[in-house]
mmCIF file of C-alpha atoms in Angstrom:
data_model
loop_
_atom_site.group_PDB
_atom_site.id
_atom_site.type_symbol
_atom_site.label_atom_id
_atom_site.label_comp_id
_atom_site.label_asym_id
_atom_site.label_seq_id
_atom_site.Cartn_x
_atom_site.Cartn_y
_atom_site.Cartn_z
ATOM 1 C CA UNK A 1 -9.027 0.641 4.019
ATOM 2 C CA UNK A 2 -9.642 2.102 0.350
ATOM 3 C CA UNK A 3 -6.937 2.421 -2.430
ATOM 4 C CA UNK A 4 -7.031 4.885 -4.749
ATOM 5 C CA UNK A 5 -4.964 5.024 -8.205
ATOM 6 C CA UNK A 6 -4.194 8.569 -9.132
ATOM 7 C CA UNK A 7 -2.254 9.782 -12.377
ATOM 8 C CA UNK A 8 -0.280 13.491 -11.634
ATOM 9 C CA UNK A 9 0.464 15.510 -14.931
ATOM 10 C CA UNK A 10 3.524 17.385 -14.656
ATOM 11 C CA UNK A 11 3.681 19.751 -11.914
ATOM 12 C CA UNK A 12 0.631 18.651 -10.398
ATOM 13 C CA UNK A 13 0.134 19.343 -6.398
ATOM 14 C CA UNK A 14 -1.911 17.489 -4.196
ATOM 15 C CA UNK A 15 -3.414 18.631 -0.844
ATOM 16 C CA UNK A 16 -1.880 21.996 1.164
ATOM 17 C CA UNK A 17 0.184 19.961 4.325
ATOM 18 C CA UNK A 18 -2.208 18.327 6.706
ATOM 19 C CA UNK A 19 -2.373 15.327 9.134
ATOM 20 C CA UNK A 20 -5.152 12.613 9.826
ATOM 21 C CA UNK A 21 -5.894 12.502 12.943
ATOM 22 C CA UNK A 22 -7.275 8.626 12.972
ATOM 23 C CA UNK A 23 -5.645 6.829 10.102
ATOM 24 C CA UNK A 24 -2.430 6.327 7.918
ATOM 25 C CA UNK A 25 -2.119 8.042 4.700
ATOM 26 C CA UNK A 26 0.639 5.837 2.606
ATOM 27 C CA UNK A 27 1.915 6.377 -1.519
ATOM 28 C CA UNK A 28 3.284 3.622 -3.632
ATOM 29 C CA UNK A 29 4.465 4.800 -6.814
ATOM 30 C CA UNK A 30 3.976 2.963 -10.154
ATOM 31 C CA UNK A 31 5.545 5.073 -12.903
ATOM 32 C CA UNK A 32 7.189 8.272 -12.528
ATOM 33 C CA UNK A 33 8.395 10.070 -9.637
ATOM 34 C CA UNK A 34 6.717 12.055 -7.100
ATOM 35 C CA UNK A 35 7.898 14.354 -3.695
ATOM 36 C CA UNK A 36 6.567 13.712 -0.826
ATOM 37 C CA UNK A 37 6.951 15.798 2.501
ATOM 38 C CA UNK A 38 6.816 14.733 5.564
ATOM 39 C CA UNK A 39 7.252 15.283 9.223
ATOM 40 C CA UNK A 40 7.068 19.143 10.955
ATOM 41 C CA UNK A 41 10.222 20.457 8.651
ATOM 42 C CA UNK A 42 8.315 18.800 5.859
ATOM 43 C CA UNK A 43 11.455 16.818 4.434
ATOM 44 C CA UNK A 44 10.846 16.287 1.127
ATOM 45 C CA UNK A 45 12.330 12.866 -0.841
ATOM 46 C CA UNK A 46 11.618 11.972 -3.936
ATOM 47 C CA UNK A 47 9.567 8.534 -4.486
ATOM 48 C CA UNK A 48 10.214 6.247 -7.829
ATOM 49 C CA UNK A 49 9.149 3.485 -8.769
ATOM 50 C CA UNK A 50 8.313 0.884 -5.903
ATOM 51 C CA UNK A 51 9.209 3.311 -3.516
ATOM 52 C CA UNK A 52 6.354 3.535 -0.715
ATOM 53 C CA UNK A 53 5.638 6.420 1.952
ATOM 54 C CA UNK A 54 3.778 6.666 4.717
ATOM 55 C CA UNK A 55 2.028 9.041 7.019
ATOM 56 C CA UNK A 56 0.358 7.407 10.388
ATOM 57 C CA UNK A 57 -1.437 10.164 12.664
ATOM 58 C CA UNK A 58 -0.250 13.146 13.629
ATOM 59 C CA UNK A 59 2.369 13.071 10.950
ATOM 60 C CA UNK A 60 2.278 16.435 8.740
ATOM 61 C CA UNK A 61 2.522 15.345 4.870
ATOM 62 C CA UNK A 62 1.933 16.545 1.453
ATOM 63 C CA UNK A 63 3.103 15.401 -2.239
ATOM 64 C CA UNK A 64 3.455 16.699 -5.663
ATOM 65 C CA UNK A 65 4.739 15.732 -9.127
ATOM 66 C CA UNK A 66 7.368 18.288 -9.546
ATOM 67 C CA UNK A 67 8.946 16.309 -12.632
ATOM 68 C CA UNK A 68 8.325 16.687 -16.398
ATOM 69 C CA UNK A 69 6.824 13.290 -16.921
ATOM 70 C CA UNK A 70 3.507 11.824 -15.511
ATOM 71 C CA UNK A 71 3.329 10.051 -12.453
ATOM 72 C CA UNK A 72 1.012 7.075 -11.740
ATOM 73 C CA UNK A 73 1.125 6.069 -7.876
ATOM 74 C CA UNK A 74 -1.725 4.151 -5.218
ATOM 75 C CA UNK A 75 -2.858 5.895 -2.358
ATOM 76 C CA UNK A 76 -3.830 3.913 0.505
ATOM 77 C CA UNK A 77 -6.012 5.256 3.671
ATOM 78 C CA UNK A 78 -6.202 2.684 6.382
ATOM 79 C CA UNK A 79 -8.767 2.636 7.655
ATOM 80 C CA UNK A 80 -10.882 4.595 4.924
ATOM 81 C CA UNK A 81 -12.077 7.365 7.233
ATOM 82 C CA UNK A 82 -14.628 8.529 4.508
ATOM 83 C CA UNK A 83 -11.914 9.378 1.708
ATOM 84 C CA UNK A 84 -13.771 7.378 -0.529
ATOM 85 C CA UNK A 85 -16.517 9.970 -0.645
ATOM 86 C CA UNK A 86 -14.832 12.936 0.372
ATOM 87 C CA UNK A 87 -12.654 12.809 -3.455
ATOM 88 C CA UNK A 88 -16.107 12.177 -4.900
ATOM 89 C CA UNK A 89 -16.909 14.946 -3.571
ATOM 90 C CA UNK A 90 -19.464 14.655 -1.383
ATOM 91 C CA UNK A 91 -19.637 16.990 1.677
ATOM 92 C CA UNK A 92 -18.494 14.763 4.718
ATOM 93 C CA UNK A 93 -16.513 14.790 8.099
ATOM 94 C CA UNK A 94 -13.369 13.429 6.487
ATOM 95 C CA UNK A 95 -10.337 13.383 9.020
ATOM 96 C CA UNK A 96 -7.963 15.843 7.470
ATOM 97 C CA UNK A 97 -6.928 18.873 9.292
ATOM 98 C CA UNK A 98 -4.210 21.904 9.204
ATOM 99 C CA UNK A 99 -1.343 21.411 10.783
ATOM 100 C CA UNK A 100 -0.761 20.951 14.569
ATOM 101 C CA UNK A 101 1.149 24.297 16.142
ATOM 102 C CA UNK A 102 3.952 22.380 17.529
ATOM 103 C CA UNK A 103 4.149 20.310 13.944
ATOM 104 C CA UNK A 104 2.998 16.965 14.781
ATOM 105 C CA UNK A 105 4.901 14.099 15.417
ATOM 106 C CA UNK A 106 8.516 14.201 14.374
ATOM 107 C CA UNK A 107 9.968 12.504 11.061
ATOM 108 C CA UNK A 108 10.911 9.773 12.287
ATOM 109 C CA UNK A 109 7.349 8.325 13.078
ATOM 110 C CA UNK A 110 6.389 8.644 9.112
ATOM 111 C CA UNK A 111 7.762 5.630 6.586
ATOM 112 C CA UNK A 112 9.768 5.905 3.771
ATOM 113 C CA UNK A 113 10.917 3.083 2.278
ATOM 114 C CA UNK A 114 13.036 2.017 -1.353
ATOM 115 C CA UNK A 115 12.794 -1.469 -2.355
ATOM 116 C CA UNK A 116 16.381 -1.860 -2.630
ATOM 117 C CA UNK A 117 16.173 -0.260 1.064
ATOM 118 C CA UNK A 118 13.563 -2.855 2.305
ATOM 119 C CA UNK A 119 13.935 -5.653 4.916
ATOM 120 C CA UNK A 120 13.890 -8.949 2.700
ATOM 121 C CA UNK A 121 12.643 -12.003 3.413
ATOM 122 C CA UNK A 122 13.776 -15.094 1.481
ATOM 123 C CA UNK A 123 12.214 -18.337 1.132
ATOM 124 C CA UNK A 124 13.253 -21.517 -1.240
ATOM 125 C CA UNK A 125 10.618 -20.448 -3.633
ATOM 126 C CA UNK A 126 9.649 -16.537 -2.502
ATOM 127 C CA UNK A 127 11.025 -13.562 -2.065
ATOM 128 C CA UNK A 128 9.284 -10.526 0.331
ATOM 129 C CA UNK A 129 10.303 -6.623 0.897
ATOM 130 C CA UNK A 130 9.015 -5.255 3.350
ATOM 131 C CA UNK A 131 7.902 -1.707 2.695
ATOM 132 C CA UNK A 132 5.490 -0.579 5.526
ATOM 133 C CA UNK A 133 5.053 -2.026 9.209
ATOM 134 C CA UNK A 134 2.502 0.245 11.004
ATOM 135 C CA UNK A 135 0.089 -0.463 13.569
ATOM 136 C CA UNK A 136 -2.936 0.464 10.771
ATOM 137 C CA UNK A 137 -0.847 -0.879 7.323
ATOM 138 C CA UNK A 138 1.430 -3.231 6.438
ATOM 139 C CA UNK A 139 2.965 -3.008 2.877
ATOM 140 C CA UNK A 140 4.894 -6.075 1.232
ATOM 141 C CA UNK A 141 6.296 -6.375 -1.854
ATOM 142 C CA UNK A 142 5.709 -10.129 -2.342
ATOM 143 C CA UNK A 143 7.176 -12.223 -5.268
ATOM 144 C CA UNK A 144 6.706 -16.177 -5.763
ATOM 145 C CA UNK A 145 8.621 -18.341 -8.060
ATOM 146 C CA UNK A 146 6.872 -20.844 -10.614
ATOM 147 C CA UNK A 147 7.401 -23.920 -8.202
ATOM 148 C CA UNK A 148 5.503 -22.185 -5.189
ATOM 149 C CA UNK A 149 2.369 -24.198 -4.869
ATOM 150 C CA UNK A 150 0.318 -21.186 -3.728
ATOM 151 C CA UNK A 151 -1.675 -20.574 -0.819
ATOM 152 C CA UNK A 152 -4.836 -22.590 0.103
ATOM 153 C CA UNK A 153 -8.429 -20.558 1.138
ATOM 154 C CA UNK A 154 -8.451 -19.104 4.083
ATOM 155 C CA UNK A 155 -9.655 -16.318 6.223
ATOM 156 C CA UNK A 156 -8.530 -13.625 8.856
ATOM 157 C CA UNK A 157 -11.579 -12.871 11.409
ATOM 158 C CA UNK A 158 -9.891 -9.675 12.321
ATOM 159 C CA UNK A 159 -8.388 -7.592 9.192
ATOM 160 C CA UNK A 160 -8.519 -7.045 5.121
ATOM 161 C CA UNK A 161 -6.274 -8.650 3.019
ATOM 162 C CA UNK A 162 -5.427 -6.933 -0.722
ATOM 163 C CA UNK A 163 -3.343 -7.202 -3.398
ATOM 164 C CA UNK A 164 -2.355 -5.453 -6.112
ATOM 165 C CA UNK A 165 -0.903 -7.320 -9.100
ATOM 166 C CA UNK A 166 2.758 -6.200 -10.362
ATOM 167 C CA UNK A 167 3.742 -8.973 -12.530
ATOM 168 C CA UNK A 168 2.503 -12.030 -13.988
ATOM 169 C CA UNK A 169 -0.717 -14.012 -14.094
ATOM 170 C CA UNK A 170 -2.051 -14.881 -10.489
ATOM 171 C CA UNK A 171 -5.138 -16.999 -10.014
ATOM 172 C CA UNK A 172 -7.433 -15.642 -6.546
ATOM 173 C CA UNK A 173 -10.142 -17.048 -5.067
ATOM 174 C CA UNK A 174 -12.205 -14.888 -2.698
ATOM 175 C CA UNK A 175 -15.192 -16.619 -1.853
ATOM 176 C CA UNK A 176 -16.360 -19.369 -4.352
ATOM 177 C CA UNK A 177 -15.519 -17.739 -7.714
ATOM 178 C CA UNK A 178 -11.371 -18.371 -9.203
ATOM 179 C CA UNK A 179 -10.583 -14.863 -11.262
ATOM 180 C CA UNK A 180 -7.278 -14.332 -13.350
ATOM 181 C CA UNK A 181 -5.643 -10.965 -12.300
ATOM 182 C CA UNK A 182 -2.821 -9.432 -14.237
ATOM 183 C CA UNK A 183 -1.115 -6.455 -13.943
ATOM 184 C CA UNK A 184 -3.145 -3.207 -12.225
ATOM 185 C CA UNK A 185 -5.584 -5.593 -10.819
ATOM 186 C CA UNK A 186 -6.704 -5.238 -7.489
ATOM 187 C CA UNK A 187 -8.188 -7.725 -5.352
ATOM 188 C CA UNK A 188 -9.132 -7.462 -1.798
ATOM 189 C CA UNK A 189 -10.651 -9.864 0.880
ATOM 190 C CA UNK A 190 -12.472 -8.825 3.732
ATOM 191 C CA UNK A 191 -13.133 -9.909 7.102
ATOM 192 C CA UNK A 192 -13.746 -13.189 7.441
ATOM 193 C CA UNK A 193 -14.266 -13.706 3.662
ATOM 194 C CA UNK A 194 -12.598 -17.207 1.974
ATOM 195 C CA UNK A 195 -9.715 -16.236 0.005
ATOM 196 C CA UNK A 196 -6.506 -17.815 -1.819
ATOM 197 C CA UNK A 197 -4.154 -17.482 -4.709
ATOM 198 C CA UNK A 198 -1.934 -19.575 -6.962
ATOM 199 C CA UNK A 199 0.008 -19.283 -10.453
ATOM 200 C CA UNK A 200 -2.415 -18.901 -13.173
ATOM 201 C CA UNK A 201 0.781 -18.754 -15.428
ATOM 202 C CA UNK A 202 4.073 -20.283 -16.196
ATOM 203 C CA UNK A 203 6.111 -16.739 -14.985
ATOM 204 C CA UNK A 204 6.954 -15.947 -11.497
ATOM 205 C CA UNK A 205 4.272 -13.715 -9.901
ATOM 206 C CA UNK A 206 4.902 -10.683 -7.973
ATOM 207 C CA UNK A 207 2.147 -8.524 -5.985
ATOM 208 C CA UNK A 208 1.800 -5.851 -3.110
ATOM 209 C CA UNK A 209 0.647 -7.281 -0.610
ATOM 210 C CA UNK A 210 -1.675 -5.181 2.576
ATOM 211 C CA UNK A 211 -2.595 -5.862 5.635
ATOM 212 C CA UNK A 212 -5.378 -3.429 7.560
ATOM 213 C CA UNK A 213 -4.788 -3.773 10.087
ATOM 214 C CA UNK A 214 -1.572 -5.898 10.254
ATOM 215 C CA UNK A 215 -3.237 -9.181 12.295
ATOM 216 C CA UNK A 216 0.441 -10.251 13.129
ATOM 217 C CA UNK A 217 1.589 -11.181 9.307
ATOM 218 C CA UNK A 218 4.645 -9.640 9.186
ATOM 219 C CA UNK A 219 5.737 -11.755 12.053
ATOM 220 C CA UNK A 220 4.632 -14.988 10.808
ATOM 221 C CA UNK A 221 6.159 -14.416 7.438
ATOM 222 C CA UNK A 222 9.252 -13.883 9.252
ATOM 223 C CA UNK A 223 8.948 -16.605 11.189
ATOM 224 C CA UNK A 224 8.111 -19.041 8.491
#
């Protein structure tokens, strides 16, 4: 997986429509608003803040800013699929292509999600919205009040775990080393790597939360 921030002045335009052919292409929006089209009648909605799209194979997409005000937003390709260099621009194989003749998969295979929109999850100290549930991503908007006593190291033998901080002061450990991360900080455990978190602050926290691939999370947070 890599995630990218990107800032869109006005009228900005990303990419011509295209699909990946091995790997989800997903937006989360920060500040502003941004369009994003999806599906083979490229139906366009507009994303704001903590809104989060997704496109898994075969699904046609494209975005813009098409507002007066800047737009700040992640973009997430799970896995990576050699994104990483291909905006660096180096010349590589990177799995984007023109759309399909028949237009892909329909609409209804992409993600689209507003948090007020998303499947909650409520615990005596936590609450969780679920934004993205994909068989390469998942996506949750994760918040944890004062009194939640964090979660111990640990490790997952068969996906990445990341966050992205939203709110608050949130103490990680990923391996042997404890590092404060406030807002815009990004933290990310690989495979089989030692990792945990806990309040570094008196405020609740709140983070997003991913999962490449999912390794059954969303389940067990439900389940919980």
């Amino acid at each position: 997986m890599i995630v990218t921030w990107f800032r869109y002045a006005p009228g900005e335009k990303g990419p011509d429509p295209h699909v990946h052919y091995h790997h989800t292409d997903a937006f989360y929006v920060l500040e502003g608003e941004i369009e994003v089209s999806l599906g083979p009648e490229l139906e366009t909605v507009p994303a704001t803040p903590g809104a989060f799209a997704a496109a898994p194979p075969n699904v046609v997409h494209t975005f813009r800013n098409a507002g007066d005000a800047t737009a700040v937003f992640l973009n997430l390709h799970a896995p990576s699929s050699g994104f990483g260099d291909h905006i660096r621009g180096r010349d590589v194989a990177f799995d984007q292509h023109d759309p399909p003749a028949d237009g892909g998969l329909p609409l209804s295979e992409a993600v689209f999600t507003r948090p007020d929109d998303a499947e909650t999850i409520e615990h005596e100290a936590s609450l969780h919205r679920v934004l993205c549930d994909l068989p390469q991503l998942t996506a949750i908007d994760m918040t944890f009040l004062p009194e939640f006593e964090g979660v111990d190291p640990h490790t997952h033998p068969d996906h990445v775990d990341a966050f992205y901080v939203l709110e608050g002061q949130v103490e990680f450990r990923v391996g042997d080393e404890p590092r404060v991360a406030g807002p815009g900080a990004f933290v990310a455990a690989p495979q089989g790597s030692v990792h945990g978190f806990r309040h570094a602050g008196p405020e609740p926290i709140r983070f997003l939360n991913l999962h490449a691939p999912p390794g059954g999370f969303i389940d067990r947070l439900r389940a919980d």
